[in-house]
Coordinates of C-alpha atoms in Angstrom, one line a residue:
X1 CA 0.0 0.0 0.0
X2 CA 1.6 3.3 -1.1
X3 CA 1.6 6.2 1.2
X4 CA 2.8 9.8 1.3
X5 CA 5.7 9.6 3.8
X6 CA 7.1 12.7 5.3
X7 CA 10.6 13.7 4.3
X8 CA 12.2 11.7 7.1
X9 CA 10.0 8.7 6.6
X10 CA 8.2 8.9 9.9
X11 CA 4.8 8.5 8.4
X12 CA 5.8 5.6 6.3
X13 CA 7.3 3.8 9.3
X14 CA 4.1 4.4 11.2
X15 CA 2.0 3.1 8.3
X16 CA 4.0 -0.1 8.2
X17 CA 3.8 -0.7 11.9
X18 CA 0.1 0.0 11.9
X19 CA -0.5 -2.3 9.0
X20 CA 1.4 -5.2 10.8
X21 CA -0.4 -4.6 14.1
X22 CA -3.9 -4.6 12.6
X23 CA -3.1 -7.5 10.3
X24 CA -2.1 -9.6 13.3
X25 CA -5.1 -8.5 15.2
X26 CA -7.4 -9.5 12.3
X27 CA -5.6 -12.8 12.0
X28 CA -6.1 -13.5 15.8
X29 CA -9.8 -12.8 15.3
X30 CA -9.8 -15.4 12.5
X31 CA -8.1 -17.9 14.8
X32 CA -10.8 -17.3 17.4
X33 CA -13.5 -17.9 14.8
X34 CA -11.8 -21.1 13.8
X35 CA -10.9 -20.0 10.2
X36 CA -7.2 -20.1 10.9
X37 CA -5.7 -22.9 12.9
X38 CA -3.2 -20.7 14.7
X39 CA -0.4 -18.2 14.3
X40 CA 2.7 -16.9 16.1
X41 CA 1.8 -13.2 16.5
X42 CA 4.5 -10.5 16.2
X43 CA 2.4 -7.9 18.1
X44 CA 4.9 -5.7 20.0
X45 CA 7.8 -6.5 17.6
X46 CA 6.7 -4.5 14.6
X47 CA 9.5 -2.0 14.8
X48 CA 12.0 -4.7 13.9
X49 CA 10.4 -5.6 10.6
X50 CA 9.5 -2.1 9.7
X51 CA 12.9 -0.6 10.6
X52 CA 15.0 -3.3 8.9
X53 CA 12.9 -3.5 5.7
X54 CA 12.9 0.3 5.4
X55 CA 16.6 0.0 4.9
X56 CA 16.2 -2.5 2.0
X57 CA 15.6 -2.2 -1.7
X58 CA 12.9 -4.2 -3.4
X59 CA 15.5 -6.4 -5.0
X60 CA 17.1 -7.3 -1.7
X61 CA 16.2 -10.7 -0.2
X62 CA 14.7 -11.6 3.1
X63 CA 14.5 -14.9 4.9
X64 CA 11.9 -15.0 7.6
X65 CA 10.9 -17.3 10.5
X66 CA 7.9 -18.7 12.3
X67 CA 6.9 -15.2 13.5
X68 CA 7.2 -13.7 10.1
X69 CA 4.0 -11.9 8.9
X70 CA 5.5 -8.6 9.8
X71 CA 8.6 -9.3 7.7
X72 CA 6.5 -10.0 4.6
X73 CA 4.2 -7.0 5.0
X74 CA 7.2 -4.7 5.6
X75 CA 8.9 -6.0 2.5
X76 CA 5.8 -5.2 0.4
X77 CA 3.7 -8.4 0.4
X78 CA 0.1 -7.8 -0.5
X79 CA -2.0 -8.1 2.7
X80 CA -4.9 -9.8 1.0
X81 CA -2.7 -12.5 -0.5
X82 CA -0.9 -13.0 2.8
X83 CA -4.2 -13.3 4.7
X84 CA -5.5 -15.8 2.1
X85 CA -2.3 -17.8 2.6
X86 CA -3.0 -18.0 6.4
X87 CA -6.5 -19.2 5.6
X88 CA -5.1 -21.9 3.2
X89 CA -6.8 -20.4 0.1
X90 CA -5.7 -20.6 -3.5
X91 CA -5.3 -16.8 -3.9
X92 CA -2.6 -16.9 -1.2
X93 CA 1.0 -16.2 -2.0
X94 CA 1.8 -19.9 -1.9
X95 CA -1.7 -21.0 -3.2
X96 CA -2.5 -22.0 0.4
X97 CA 0.3 -24.5 0.7
X98 CA 2.6 -22.5 3.0
X99 CA 0.2 -21.2 5.6
X100 CA 1.4 -19.0 8.4
X101 CA 4.7 -20.9 9.0
X102 CA 6.1 -21.3 5.5
X103 CA 5.0 -18.4 3.3
X104 CA 7.2 -17.1 0.5
X105 CA 6.7 -14.1 -1.8
X106 CA 9.4 -13.9 -4.5
X107 CA 7.8 -10.8 -5.9
X108 CA 8.5 -9.0 -2.7
X109 CA 11.9 -10.6 -2.3
X110 CA 10.9 -12.9 0.6
X111 CA 12.5 -16.2 -0.3
X112 CA 10.7 -18.1 2.4
X113 CA 10.2 -18.6 6.1
X114 CA 11.5 -21.5 8.1
X115 CA 9.8 -22.9 11.2
X116 CA 12.9 -24.8 12.1
X117 CA 14.7 -22.3 14.4
X118 CA 17.8 -20.5 13.1
X119 CA 17.9 -22.2 9.7
X120 CA 16.9 -19.2 7.7
X121 CA 20.3 -17.7 8.5
X122 CA 22.0 -20.6 6.6
X123 CA 19.7 -20.0 3.6
X124 CA 20.3 -16.3 3.7
X125 CA 24.1 -16.8 3.8
X126 CA 23.8 -19.0 0.8
X127 CA 21.6 -16.5 -1.0
X128 CA 24.0 -13.7 -0.1
X129 CA 26.9 -15.7 -1.5
X130 CA 25.0 -16.3 -4.7
X131 CA 24.1 -12.7 -5.1
X132 CA 27.8 -11.7 -4.7
X133 CA 28.8 -14.2 -7.3
X134 CA 26.3 -12.6 -9.7
X135 CA 27.8 -9.2 -9.2
X136 CA 25.9 -6.1 -8.3
X137 CA 25.2 -5.0 -4.8
X138 CA 22.1 -6.9 -3.6
X139 CA 21.9 -7.8 0.1
X140 CA 20.3 -10.8 2.0
X141 CA 18.8 -10.5 5.4
X142 CA 17.8 -13.2 7.9
X143 CA 15.5 -12.8 10.9
X144 CA 15.8 -15.1 13.9
X145 CA 15.0 -15.1 17.6
X146 CA 17.0 -15.4 20.8
X147 CA 16.0 -19.1 20.9
X148 CA 18.1 -19.7 17.8
X149 CA 21.4 -18.4 19.1
X150 CA 22.6 -21.9 20.2
X151 CA 21.6 -23.6 16.9
X152 CA 24.5 -25.1 15.0
X153 CA 23.2 -24.0 11.7
X154 CA 23.2 -20.4 12.9
X155 CA 26.7 -20.5 14.1
X156 CA 27.9 -22.2 11.0
X157 CA 26.3 -19.4 9.0
X158 CA 28.2 -16.9 11.1
X159 CA 31.4 -18.7 10.2
X160 CA 30.9 -19.0 6.5
X161 CA 29.5 -15.4 6.2
X162 CA 32.6 -14.1 7.9
X163 CA 35.0 -16.2 5.9
X164 CA 33.5 -15.4 2.6
X165 CA 32.5 -11.8 3.4
X166 CA 29.0 -12.5 2.4
X167 CA 26.6 -9.5 1.9
X168 CA 24.2 -10.6 4.6
X169 CA 22.7 -8.9 7.6
X170 CA 21.7 -11.4 10.4
X171 CA 19.0 -9.9 12.6
X172 CA 18.2 -11.3 16.0
X173 CA 14.8 -10.3 17.4
X174 CA 15.6 -10.9 21.0
X175 CA 12.1 -10.9 22.7
X176 CA 13.6 -12.4 25.8
X177 CA 11.8 -15.8 25.6
X178 CA 12.2 -18.9 23.5
X179 CA 8.6 -20.1 23.7
X180 CA 8.4 -20.1 27.6
X181 CA 12.1 -20.3 28.4
X182 CA 13.7 -17.0 29.5
X183 CA 16.8 -16.1 27.5
X184 CA 18.9 -15.7 30.6
X185 CA 18.1 -19.2 31.6
X186 CA 18.9 -20.8 28.2
X187 CA 21.7 -18.8 26.7
X188 CA 25.2 -18.4 28.1
X189 CA 27.1 -15.4 26.9
X190 CA 25.5 -12.8 24.6
X191 CA 24.3 -12.6 21.0
X192 CA 26.8 -10.0 20.0
X193 CA 29.5 -12.0 21.7
X194 CA 28.8 -14.9 19.4
X195 CA 29.1 -12.7 16.4
X196 CA 32.3 -11.1 17.6
X197 CA 33.8 -14.6 18.0
X198 CA 33.6 -14.9 14.3
X199 CA 34.9 -11.5 13.6
X200 CA 31.5 -10.1 12.6
X201 CA 30.6 -6.5 13.5
X202 CA 27.6 -6.6 15.8
X203 CA 25.5 -4.1 17.8
X204 CA 22.6 -4.2 20.2
X205 CA 19.7 -1.8 19.4
X206 CA 16.5 -0.7 21.1
X207 CA 14.1 -2.8 19.0
X208 CA 11.0 -0.9 20.1
X209 CA 12.1 2.3 18.4
X210 CA 11.7 1.9 14.6
X211 CA 13.9 4.9 13.8
X212 CA 16.8 3.5 15.7
X213 CA 16.3 0.1 14.1
X214 CA 16.2 1.7 10.6
X215 CA 19.4 3.6 11.2
X216 CA 21.3 0.6 12.5
X217 CA 20.0 -1.5 9.6
X218 CA 21.1 1.2 7.1
X219 CA 24.6 1.0 8.4
X220 CA 24.7 -2.8 8.3
X221 CA 23.1 -2.9 4.8
X222 CA 25.6 -0.3 3.5
X223 CA 28.5 -2.4 4.8
X224 CA 27.1 -5.4 3.0
X225 CA 26.3 -3.5 -0.1
X226 CA 29.8 -2.0 -0.4
X227 CA 31.8 -5.3 0.1
X228 CA 32.3 -5.0 3.9
X229 CA 30.7 -8.4 4.6
X230 CA 28.2 -9.5 7.2
X231 CA 26.8 -7.8 10.3
X232 CA 24.7 -9.0 13.2
X233 CA 22.0 -6.8 14.8
X234 CA 20.5 -7.7 18.1
X235 CA 17.1 -5.9 18.4
X236 CA 15.8 -5.9 22.0
X237 CA 12.1 -6.3 21.7
X238 CA 9.1 -8.0 23.3
X239 CA 6.0 -9.9 22.1
X240 CA 2.8 -8.7 23.8
X241 CA 0.9 -11.9 22.9
X242 CA 1.7 -15.5 23.6
X243 CA 4.3 -17.5 21.8
X244 CA 1.5 -19.0 19.7
X245 CA -2.3 -18.5 19.7
X246 CA -2.7 -21.8 21.5
X247 CA -2.0 -19.7 24.6
X248 CA -5.4 -18.1 24.2
X249 CA -6.7 -21.4 25.6
X250 CA -3.8 -22.7 27.7
X251 CA -3.1 -19.5 29.6
X252 CA 0.5 -20.4 30.3
X253 CA 2.1 -18.5 33.2
X254 CA 5.7 -17.9 32.5
X255 CA 5.8 -14.0 32.4
X256 CA 4.9 -11.6 35.1
X257 CA 2.0 -9.3 34.2
X258 CA 4.0 -6.3 35.5
X259 CA 6.8 -7.2 33.0
X260 CA 4.4 -7.3 30.1
X261 CA 2.9 -3.9 31.2
X262 CA 6.4 -2.3 31.4
X263 CA 7.1 -3.3 27.8
X264 CA 3.6 -2.1 26.7
X265 CA 4.7 1.3 27.8
X266 CA 7.2 1.2 25.0
X267 CA 4.8 0.2 22.3
X268 CA 6.4 0.8 18.9
X269 CA 3.1 1.9 17.5
X270 CA 2.9 4.7 20.1
X271 CA 6.6 5.6 19.8
X272 CA 6.3 6.1 16.1
X273 CA 2.8 7.6 16.2
X274 CA 4.1 10.4 18.3
X275 CA 6.4 11.4 15.4
X276 CA 3.4 11.8 13.1
X277 CA 0.8 14.6 13.0
X278 CA -2.5 13.5 14.5
X279 CA -4.4 14.2 11.3
X280 CA -1.9 12.1 9.3
X281 CA -2.3 9.3 11.8
X282 CA -6.0 9.3 11.5
X283 CA -5.8 9.2 7.7
X284 CA -3.3 6.4 7.8
X285 CA -5.3 4.4 10.3
X286 CA -8.4 4.7 8.1
X287 CA -6.5 3.6 5.0
X288 CA -5.0 0.6 6.8
X289 CA -8.4 -0.5 8.1
X290 CA -10.0 -0.3 4.7
X291 CA -7.2 -2.3 3.2
X292 CA -7.4 -5.0 5.8
X293 CA -11.2 -5.2 5.8
X294 CA -11.0 -5.9 2.0
X295 CA -8.1 -8.3 2.6
X296 CA -10.1 -10.4 5.0
X297 CA -13.2 -10.3 2.9
X298 CA -11.4 -11.3 -0.3
X299 CA -9.4 -14.0 1.5
X300 CA -12.5 -15.6 3.1
X301 CA -14.3 -15.5 -0.3
X302 CA -11.4 -17.3 -2.0
X303 CA -11.8 -21.1 -2.7
X304 CA -9.7 -23.7 -1.0
X305 CA -7.2 -25.8 -2.9
X306 CA -8.3 -28.9 -4.8
X307 CA -7.8 -31.8 -2.3
X308 CA -7.5 -34.3 -5.2
X309 CA -4.3 -32.6 -6.4
X310 CA -2.1 -32.3 -3.3
X311 CA 1.3 -32.6 -5.1
X312 CA 0.7 -29.8 -7.6
X313 CA 3.4 -27.1 -7.1
X314 CA 5.2 -29.3 -4.6
X315 CA 8.0 -30.2 -7.1
X316 CA 9.7 -27.9 -9.6
X317 CA 9.8 -28.8 -13.2
X318 CA 11.8 -27.5 -16.2
X319 CA 14.9 -27.2 -14.1
X320 CA 18.3 -27.0 -15.7
X321 CA 21.5 -27.7 -13.7
X322 CA 24.7 -25.8 -14.0
X323 CA 26.0 -28.6 -16.2
X324 CA 23.2 -28.0 -18.6
X325 CA 21.2 -31.1 -17.9
X326 CA 17.4 -30.4 -18.1
X327 CA 14.8 -32.1 -15.9
X328 CA 11.2 -31.9 -17.3

């Protein structure tokens, strides 16, 4: 959805955050109604997606994770097609085959989302290496959470990205919990300490402030784009909802209510909203709501996939290997 951002981009950042917030809230309503099986909401973490993707070009590549709707929307994915994907409908970006956990939108430069924790970094490192081999200055970005920082695939990605000076930005959205396990109870050392161990420049950023995120991302993207190699950004953030919408029923008790309320005081929607004129916010809010009402309507009206043809689009055809062998 195109907007009319102010010169410094404050309105556009607000628009993106508002779009993500209301998209997730609509999706949760559809979970409650039984239309969507469940999602991992990113409410509270919108500044990470909005700020990082504001530093990217359309032809840059993003690898997302299980909490990835915000990444897709911030990169330019059509809200209606994404909502249809969550509903498992044929008009979805993956024709209903990817759902909430595994959506991809090549038109927006999102090459996929992995529900296996930390593995998007390995794919992004490979994509970044391939982009560098092609020439040009495109950049790859991977999003992962604090629960991924002990995964072997992630640390192997750090190693290869550093060795080969891959143009990749590795973004840790540290929301302080891996499902229900507090980061301090599961992770020895620090996120940036891991990066520094591989010689990768790293920084910790206030992940609730989209402007600070955008500026840190711009520096990291510039480094990658100009041949400086990888960077790691640790964005300190917080999810206001449960790890997954199953918590709407289970009511797990692993976070103190006072802790949640403290983080709600630093809501990225409010932080960015205060940088935009009230009349502009009202206009943006109305535009976003109209867009999402139409997105939900069109997604619910879309047909489900044909259950008699489950393998369609599962395997690629017409592939040609580097050696020139063609596979029909």
